[in-house]
Tab-separated table of C-alpha atoms in Angstrom:
chain	number	residue	atom	x	y	z
A	194	MET	CA	-12.521	10.661	-18.008
A	195	ARG	CA	-9.972	9.039	-19.786
A	196	THR	CA	-10.047	5.220	-20.021
A	197	GLN	CA	-6.967	3.380	-18.180
A	198	ASP	CA	-5.487	2.182	-21.648
A	199	SER	CA	-5.688	5.462	-23.494
A	200	ALA	CA	-2.623	7.341	-24.079
A	201	PRO	CA	-2.211	10.780	-22.877
A	202	GLU	CA	-2.585	13.702	-25.005
A	203	ALA	CA	0.108	16.574	-25.687
A	204	GLY	CA	0.164	18.961	-22.827
A	205	GLU	CA	-1.041	16.340	-20.329
A	206	GLU	CA	1.394	14.446	-18.072
A	207	GLY	CA	2.298	11.381	-20.181
A	208	PRO	CA	5.202	9.071	-21.179
A	209	PRO	CA	8.743	10.502	-20.671
A	210	GLY	CA	10.216	11.534	-23.833
A	211	PRO	CA	13.433	10.059	-25.615
A	212	SER	CA	15.702	11.474	-23.103
A	213	GLY	CA	14.016	9.301	-20.317
A	214	GLY	CA	12.388	12.794	-18.144
A	215	ARG	CA	9.082	14.034	-18.539
A	216	PRO	CA	7.754	16.434	-21.840
A	217	GLY	CA	9.728	18.970	-21.934
A	218	ALA	CA	13.157	17.339	-21.223
A	219	GLY	CA	14.917	16.832	-24.650
A	220	ARG	CA	12.398	16.359	-27.252
A	221	SER	CA	8.512	17.367	-25.953
A	222	SER	CA	5.685	14.890	-26.597
A	223	VAL	CA	4.684	17.143	-29.464
A	224	ASP	CA	8.146	16.494	-31.010
A	225	VAL	CA	7.974	12.957	-30.624
A	226	ARG	CA	4.645	12.546	-32.312
A	227	THR	CA	5.312	14.794	-35.182
A	228	LEU	CA	8.684	13.066	-35.979
A	229	THR	CA	6.309	9.664	-35.525
A	230	ARG	CA	3.914	10.925	-38.062
A	231	VAL	CA	6.519	11.970	-40.334
A	232	LEU	CA	8.433	8.579	-39.918
A	233	PHE	CA	5.102	6.597	-40.787
A	234	GLU	CA	4.534	8.891	-43.737
A	235	ARG	CA	7.563	7.971	-45.063
A	236	LEU	CA	7.214	4.053	-44.256
A	237	THR	CA	3.885	4.092	-46.514
A	238	GLU	CA	5.707	5.540	-49.277
A	239	LEU	CA	8.611	2.846	-49.304
A	240	SER	CA	8.170	-0.432	-51.086
A	241	PRO	CA	8.268	-3.499	-48.578
A	242	ASP	CA	11.923	-4.668	-50.146
A	243	ALA	CA	13.203	-0.945	-49.822
A	244	PRO	CA	16.531	-0.991	-47.865
A	245	GLU	CA	15.633	2.196	-45.972
A	246	ARG	CA	12.361	0.751	-44.932
A	247	GLU	CA	14.303	-0.977	-42.023
A	248	ARG	CA	16.178	2.179	-40.985
A	249	VAL	CA	12.693	4.013	-40.595
A	250	ARG	CA	11.379	1.080	-39.124
A	251	ALA	CA	14.101	1.265	-36.076
A	252	ALA	CA	13.696	4.941	-35.935
A	253	LEU	CA	10.255	4.263	-35.138
A	254	ILE	CA	10.902	1.845	-32.668
A	255	GLU	CA	13.744	3.802	-30.967
A	256	ILE	CA	12.066	7.231	-30.314
A	257	ASN	CA	8.690	5.249	-28.954
A	258	VAL	CA	10.453	3.173	-26.549
A	259	PRO	CA	9.874	5.605	-23.911
A	260	LEU	CA	5.909	4.700	-24.347
A	261	VAL	CA	6.782	1.245	-23.241
A	262	ARG	CA	8.875	2.273	-20.286
A	263	TYR	CA	5.707	4.351	-19.235
A	264	ALA	CA	3.569	1.300	-20.085
A	265	ALA	CA	5.955	-0.767	-17.954
A	266	THR	CA	5.568	1.421	-14.734
A	267	ARG	CA	2.007	0.062	-14.482
A	268	PHE	CA	3.652	-3.304	-13.485
A	269	ARG	CA	6.305	-2.119	-11.100
A	270	SER	CA	4.911	-4.011	-8.245
A	271	ARG	CA	4.767	-7.538	-9.992
A	272	ASN	CA	8.301	-8.137	-8.216
A	273	GLU	CA	9.405	-8.965	-11.898
A	274	PRO	CA	12.877	-6.937	-13.560
A	275	MET	CA	11.611	-3.907	-15.046
A	276	GLU	CA	13.562	-4.604	-18.005
A	277	ASP	CA	12.255	-7.858	-18.551
A	278	ILE	CA	8.630	-5.841	-18.552
A	279	VAL	CA	10.407	-3.223	-21.169
A	280	GLN	CA	11.427	-6.051	-23.509
A	281	VAL	CA	8.147	-7.711	-23.749
A	282	GLY	CA	6.208	-4.246	-24.180
A	283	THR	CA	8.750	-3.686	-27.098
A	284	ILE	CA	7.195	-6.478	-28.907
A	285	GLY	CA	3.826	-4.891	-28.572
A	286	LEU	CA	5.225	-1.820	-29.784
A	287	ILE	CA	6.697	-3.411	-32.683
A	288	ASN	CA	3.554	-5.328	-33.787
A	289	ALA	CA	1.840	-1.680	-33.197
A	290	ILE	CA	3.990	-0.203	-35.635
A	291	ASP	CA	3.609	-3.122	-38.511
A	292	ARG	CA	-0.069	-2.941	-37.881
A	293	PHE	CA	-0.618	1.006	-37.481
A	294	ASP	CA	-2.567	2.630	-40.380
A	295	PRO	CA	-1.660	6.130	-40.391
A	296	THR	CA	-4.813	7.124	-42.696
A	297	ARG	CA	-7.259	6.356	-39.923
A	298	GLY	CA	-6.410	9.672	-38.276
A	299	VAL	CA	-5.526	8.109	-34.790
A	300	GLN	CA	-2.396	9.182	-32.833
A	301	PHE	CA	0.385	6.305	-32.921
A	302	PRO	CA	0.236	6.503	-28.871
A	303	THR	CA	-3.447	5.874	-28.223
A	304	TYR	CA	-3.108	3.063	-30.943
A	305	ALA	CA	-0.036	1.692	-29.214
A	306	LEU	CA	-0.547	1.768	-25.856
A	307	PRO	CA	-3.371	-0.906	-25.474
A	308	THR	CA	-1.041	-3.333	-27.547
A	309	ILE	CA	2.042	-2.869	-25.374
A	310	LEU	CA	-0.155	-3.333	-22.467
A	311	GLY	CA	-1.606	-6.307	-23.921
A	312	GLU	CA	1.579	-7.939	-24.589
A	313	ILE	CA	2.652	-7.258	-20.972
A	314	LYS	CA	-0.759	-8.787	-19.514
A	315	ARG	CA	-0.001	-11.746	-21.609
A	316	TYR	CA	3.118	-12.235	-20.651
A	317	PHE	CA	2.410	-12.255	-16.927
A	318	ARG	CA	-0.789	-14.446	-17.525
A	319	ASP	CA	1.022	-17.108	-19.261
A	320	ASN	CA	4.695	-17.314	-18.414
A	321	VAL	CA	4.944	-15.627	-15.243
A	322	ARG	CA	2.611	-17.200	-12.541
A	323	THR	CA	4.143	-19.855	-10.625
A	324	MET	CA	0.676	-20.539	-9.073
A	325	HIS	CA	-2.652	-21.371	-10.490
A	326	VAL	CA	-5.339	-18.549	-10.733
A	327	PRO	CA	-8.683	-19.187	-12.415
A	328	ARG	CA	-8.938	-17.604	-15.746
A	329	ARG	CA	-12.018	-15.526	-14.955
A	330	LEU	CA	-10.202	-13.957	-11.804
A	331	GLN	CA	-7.014	-13.001	-13.690
A	332	GLU	CA	-9.133	-11.236	-16.758
A	333	LEU	CA	-11.244	-9.523	-13.665
A	334	TRP	CA	-8.091	-8.808	-12.122
A	335	VAL	CA	-7.031	-6.492	-15.252
A	336	GLN	CA	-10.140	-4.441	-14.742
A	337	VAL	CA	-9.488	-4.030	-10.824
A	338	SER	CA	-5.826	-2.784	-11.304
A	339	GLY	CA	-7.613	-0.321	-13.880
A	340	ALA	CA	-9.901	1.077	-11.491
A	341	MET	CA	-7.578	1.098	-8.651
A	342	GLU	CA	-5.425	3.275	-10.817
A	343	GLU	CA	-8.186	5.389	-11.892
A	344	LEU	CA	-9.501	5.714	-8.003
A	345	THR	CA	-6.232	6.580	-6.735
A	346	VAL	CA	-5.941	9.466	-9.103
A	347	VAL	CA	-9.652	10.511	-8.394
A	348	HIS	CA	-9.420	10.128	-4.438
A	349	GLY	CA	-5.397	10.923	-4.145
A	350	ARG	CA	-5.356	7.622	-2.096
A	351	ALA	CA	-5.551	4.042	-2.450
A	352	PRO	CA	-9.082	3.094	-2.913
A	353	LYS	CA	-11.024	0.642	-0.822
A	354	VAL	CA	-12.611	-2.578	-1.806
A	355	PRO	CA	-16.179	-1.202	-1.494
A	356	GLU	CA	-15.129	1.626	-3.753
A	357	ILE	CA	-13.688	-0.745	-6.528
A	358	ALA	CA	-16.799	-3.026	-6.334
A	359	ALA	CA	-19.264	0.232	-6.822
A	360	ASN	CA	-17.063	1.492	-9.669
A	361	LEU	CA	-17.158	-1.796	-11.575
A	362	ARG	CA	-20.528	-2.642	-10.387
A	363	ILE	CA	-19.186	-6.360	-9.017
A	364	PRO	CA	-19.721	-8.133	-5.486
A	365	GLU	CA	-16.842	-6.903	-3.434
A	366	GLU	CA	-16.172	-10.592	-2.521
A	367	ASP	CA	-14.908	-10.640	-6.336
A	368	VAL	CA	-13.029	-7.608	-5.722
A	369	ARG	CA	-11.022	-9.514	-2.440
A	370	ALA	CA	-10.669	-12.414	-4.702
A	371	CYS	CA	-9.144	-10.355	-7.776
A	372	LEU	CA	-6.797	-9.027	-5.058
A	373	ASP	CA	-5.512	-12.208	-3.773
A	374	ALA	CA	-5.409	-13.574	-7.009
A	375	GLY	CA	-3.166	-10.498	-8.455
A	376	ARG	CA	-0.706	-11.082	-5.567
A	377	ALA	CA	-0.369	-14.827	-6.960
A	378	TYR	CA	2.691	-14.553	-9.426
A	379	ASN	CA	5.631	-16.097	-7.567
A	380	ALA	CA	5.986	-18.588	-5.305
A	381	ALA	CA	8.798	-17.783	-2.630
A	382	SER	CA	11.162	-20.367	-1.821
A	383	LEU	CA	11.605	-21.832	1.934
A	384	GLU	CA	15.241	-21.493	1.512
A	385	ALA	CA	15.273	-18.046	0.317
A	386	ALA	CA	16.864	-15.489	2.749
A	387	GLN	CA	14.680	-12.747	3.764
A	388	GLU	CA	16.514	-9.471	3.773
A	389	HIS	CA	14.014	-7.664	6.197
A	390	GLU	CA	14.619	-10.953	8.398
A	391	GLY	CA	18.096	-10.457	8.834
A	392	GLY	CA	19.060	-12.847	6.049
A	393	LEU	CA	17.077	-15.917	7.652
A	394	ALA	CA	15.271	-17.920	5.257
A	395	LEU	CA	11.765	-18.670	5.835
A	396	LEU	CA	11.968	-22.150	6.560
A	397	ASP	CA	14.239	-20.789	9.361
A	398	ARG	CA	11.314	-18.945	10.963
A	399	LEU	CA	8.763	-21.699	10.562
A	400	GLY	CA	7.909	-23.998	13.808
A	401	TYR	CA	9.893	-26.954	14.351
A	402	GLU	CA	8.846	-30.531	14.782
A	403	ASP	CA	8.329	-31.549	18.372
A	404	SER	CA	9.688	-34.805	18.900
A	405	ALA	CA	7.013	-35.627	21.398
A	406	LEU	CA	4.445	-35.354	19.138
A	407	ALA	CA	5.112	-39.119	17.983
A	408	ASP	CA	4.400	-40.243	21.466
A	409	VAL	CA	0.932	-38.772	21.687
A	410	GLU	CA	-0.575	-41.860	19.851
A	411	HIS	CA	1.189	-44.131	21.693
A	412	ARG	CA	0.251	-42.252	25.478
A	413	ASP	CA	-3.427	-42.096	23.958
A	414	MET	CA	-3.427	-46.064	23.632
A	415	VAL	CA	-2.113	-46.801	26.899
A	416	ARG	CA	-4.156	-44.739	28.550
A	417	HIS	CA	-7.070	-46.467	27.233
A	418	LEU	CA	-5.401	-50.076	27.835
A	419	LEU	CA	-4.911	-48.915	31.634
A	420	VAL	CA	-8.564	-47.935	32.317
A	421	GLN	CA	-9.643	-51.513	31.195
A	422	LEU	CA	-7.079	-53.148	34.276
A	423	PRO	CA	-8.575	-54.021	37.556
A	424	GLU	CA	-7.732	-51.305	40.108
A	425	ARG	CA	-4.619	-53.520	41.838
A	426	GLU	CA	-3.087	-54.167	38.411
A	427	ARG	CA	-3.543	-50.633	37.276
A	428	ARG	CA	-2.088	-49.541	40.552
A	429	ILE	CA	1.227	-51.703	39.916
A	430	ILE	CA	1.747	-50.521	36.548
A	431	MET	CA	1.623	-47.020	37.883
A	432	LEU	CA	3.970	-47.465	40.938
A	433	ARG	CA	6.004	-49.366	38.120
A	434	PHE	CA	6.589	-46.973	35.488
A	435	PHE	CA	5.092	-43.889	36.521
A	436	ALA	CA	6.512	-43.553	40.298
A	437	ASN	CA	9.547	-45.640	39.341
A	438	LEU	CA	9.717	-47.873	41.992
A	439	THR	CA	11.189	-51.515	42.086
A	440	GLN	CA	9.567	-54.488	42.358
A	441	SER	CA	10.890	-55.004	45.960
A	442	GLN	CA	9.201	-51.535	46.875
A	443	ILE	CA	5.935	-52.381	45.093
A	444	SER	CA	5.609	-55.276	47.137
A	445	THR	CA	6.041	-53.835	50.381
A	446	GLU	CA	3.730	-50.869	49.347
A	447	LEU	CA	0.721	-53.442	48.519
A	448	GLY	CA	1.510	-56.125	51.049
A	449	MET	CA	2.544	-58.914	48.405
A	450	SER	CA	5.547	-60.994	47.681
A	451	GLN	CA	7.963	-59.421	45.167
A	452	MET	CA	7.751	-62.832	43.176
A	453	HIS	CA	3.904	-62.311	42.816
A	454	VAL	CA	4.675	-58.774	41.708
A	455	SER	CA	6.827	-59.838	39.050
A	456	ARG	CA	4.351	-62.437	38.014
A	457	LEU	CA	1.851	-59.777	37.530
A	458	LEU	CA	3.923	-57.146	35.637
A	459	SER	CA	4.723	-59.603	33.572
A	460	ARG	CA	1.102	-60.943	32.652
A	461	ILE	CA	-0.053	-57.251	32.778
A	462	LEU	CA	2.483	-56.021	30.118
A	463	THR	CA	1.568	-59.262	27.973
A	464	ARG	CA	-2.021	-58.044	27.850
A	465	LEU	CA	-1.122	-54.416	27.082
A	466	ARG	CA	1.423	-55.326	24.315
A	467	THR	CA	-1.461	-57.412	22.476
A	468	GLY	CA	-4.166	-54.821	23.078
A	469	ASN	CA	-6.412	-57.266	24.886
A	470	SER	CA	-8.972	-56.539	27.560
A	471	TRP	CA	-8.331	-57.750	31.251
A	472	GLU	CA	-9.459	-61.053	31.757
A	473	GLU	CA	-9.544	-62.644	35.642
């Protein structure tokens, strides 16, 4: 079985040809590889300062850009503009062209694809993440994503966590952590409109602050102080502030003068405000 970073051989379903389609649309992949080999042979014949060298190098870049687009499709789920990924991958292609040695007998796509993928992965690792992810998980995510692609081809469906763990021989917990880390590339703004939510921003869908929450602590403190009052004084407070009775009504209810009720209320409230315990 081919590894995830190996380029497709001639005759396999591989990167699109120069026309943008699959092999067979425009030049075939065999034609591209033949032309690439001829251009590299010409490049090795030219001296570093030869005017023609830049034209040959530019032609090599142009005919192999479809290889970059093929590599870029592996990152289409990252919510990053595809053209930006292609531009980064093209840097990897240029580096591969400058380092490639045709005399080693290796096909250029086989040599270039890991370089292109590596450049794109470094871009995501170093420049795109807005959330910090441990380096160990970043590196492990590369293996997990590759295993997911391979197992998807084998099973014809998205692989499950146990299958990925068994394939890589790592704990399932590490796979789950990598899947979470793989999604942590962009932090969504709370004010950004969500198309699938009718244009509402995330902030509009969050719970609002209950104004009564500020009174919870106060009510708890009052309850704590009330239980310290003698029964008669506690009843006066309940009738005045919870039953909303006037001092005259309270005096009638308790059989005492209104002046006495007023003095008791003043004394009780002073104690409650200071937080002191009740003393006869």
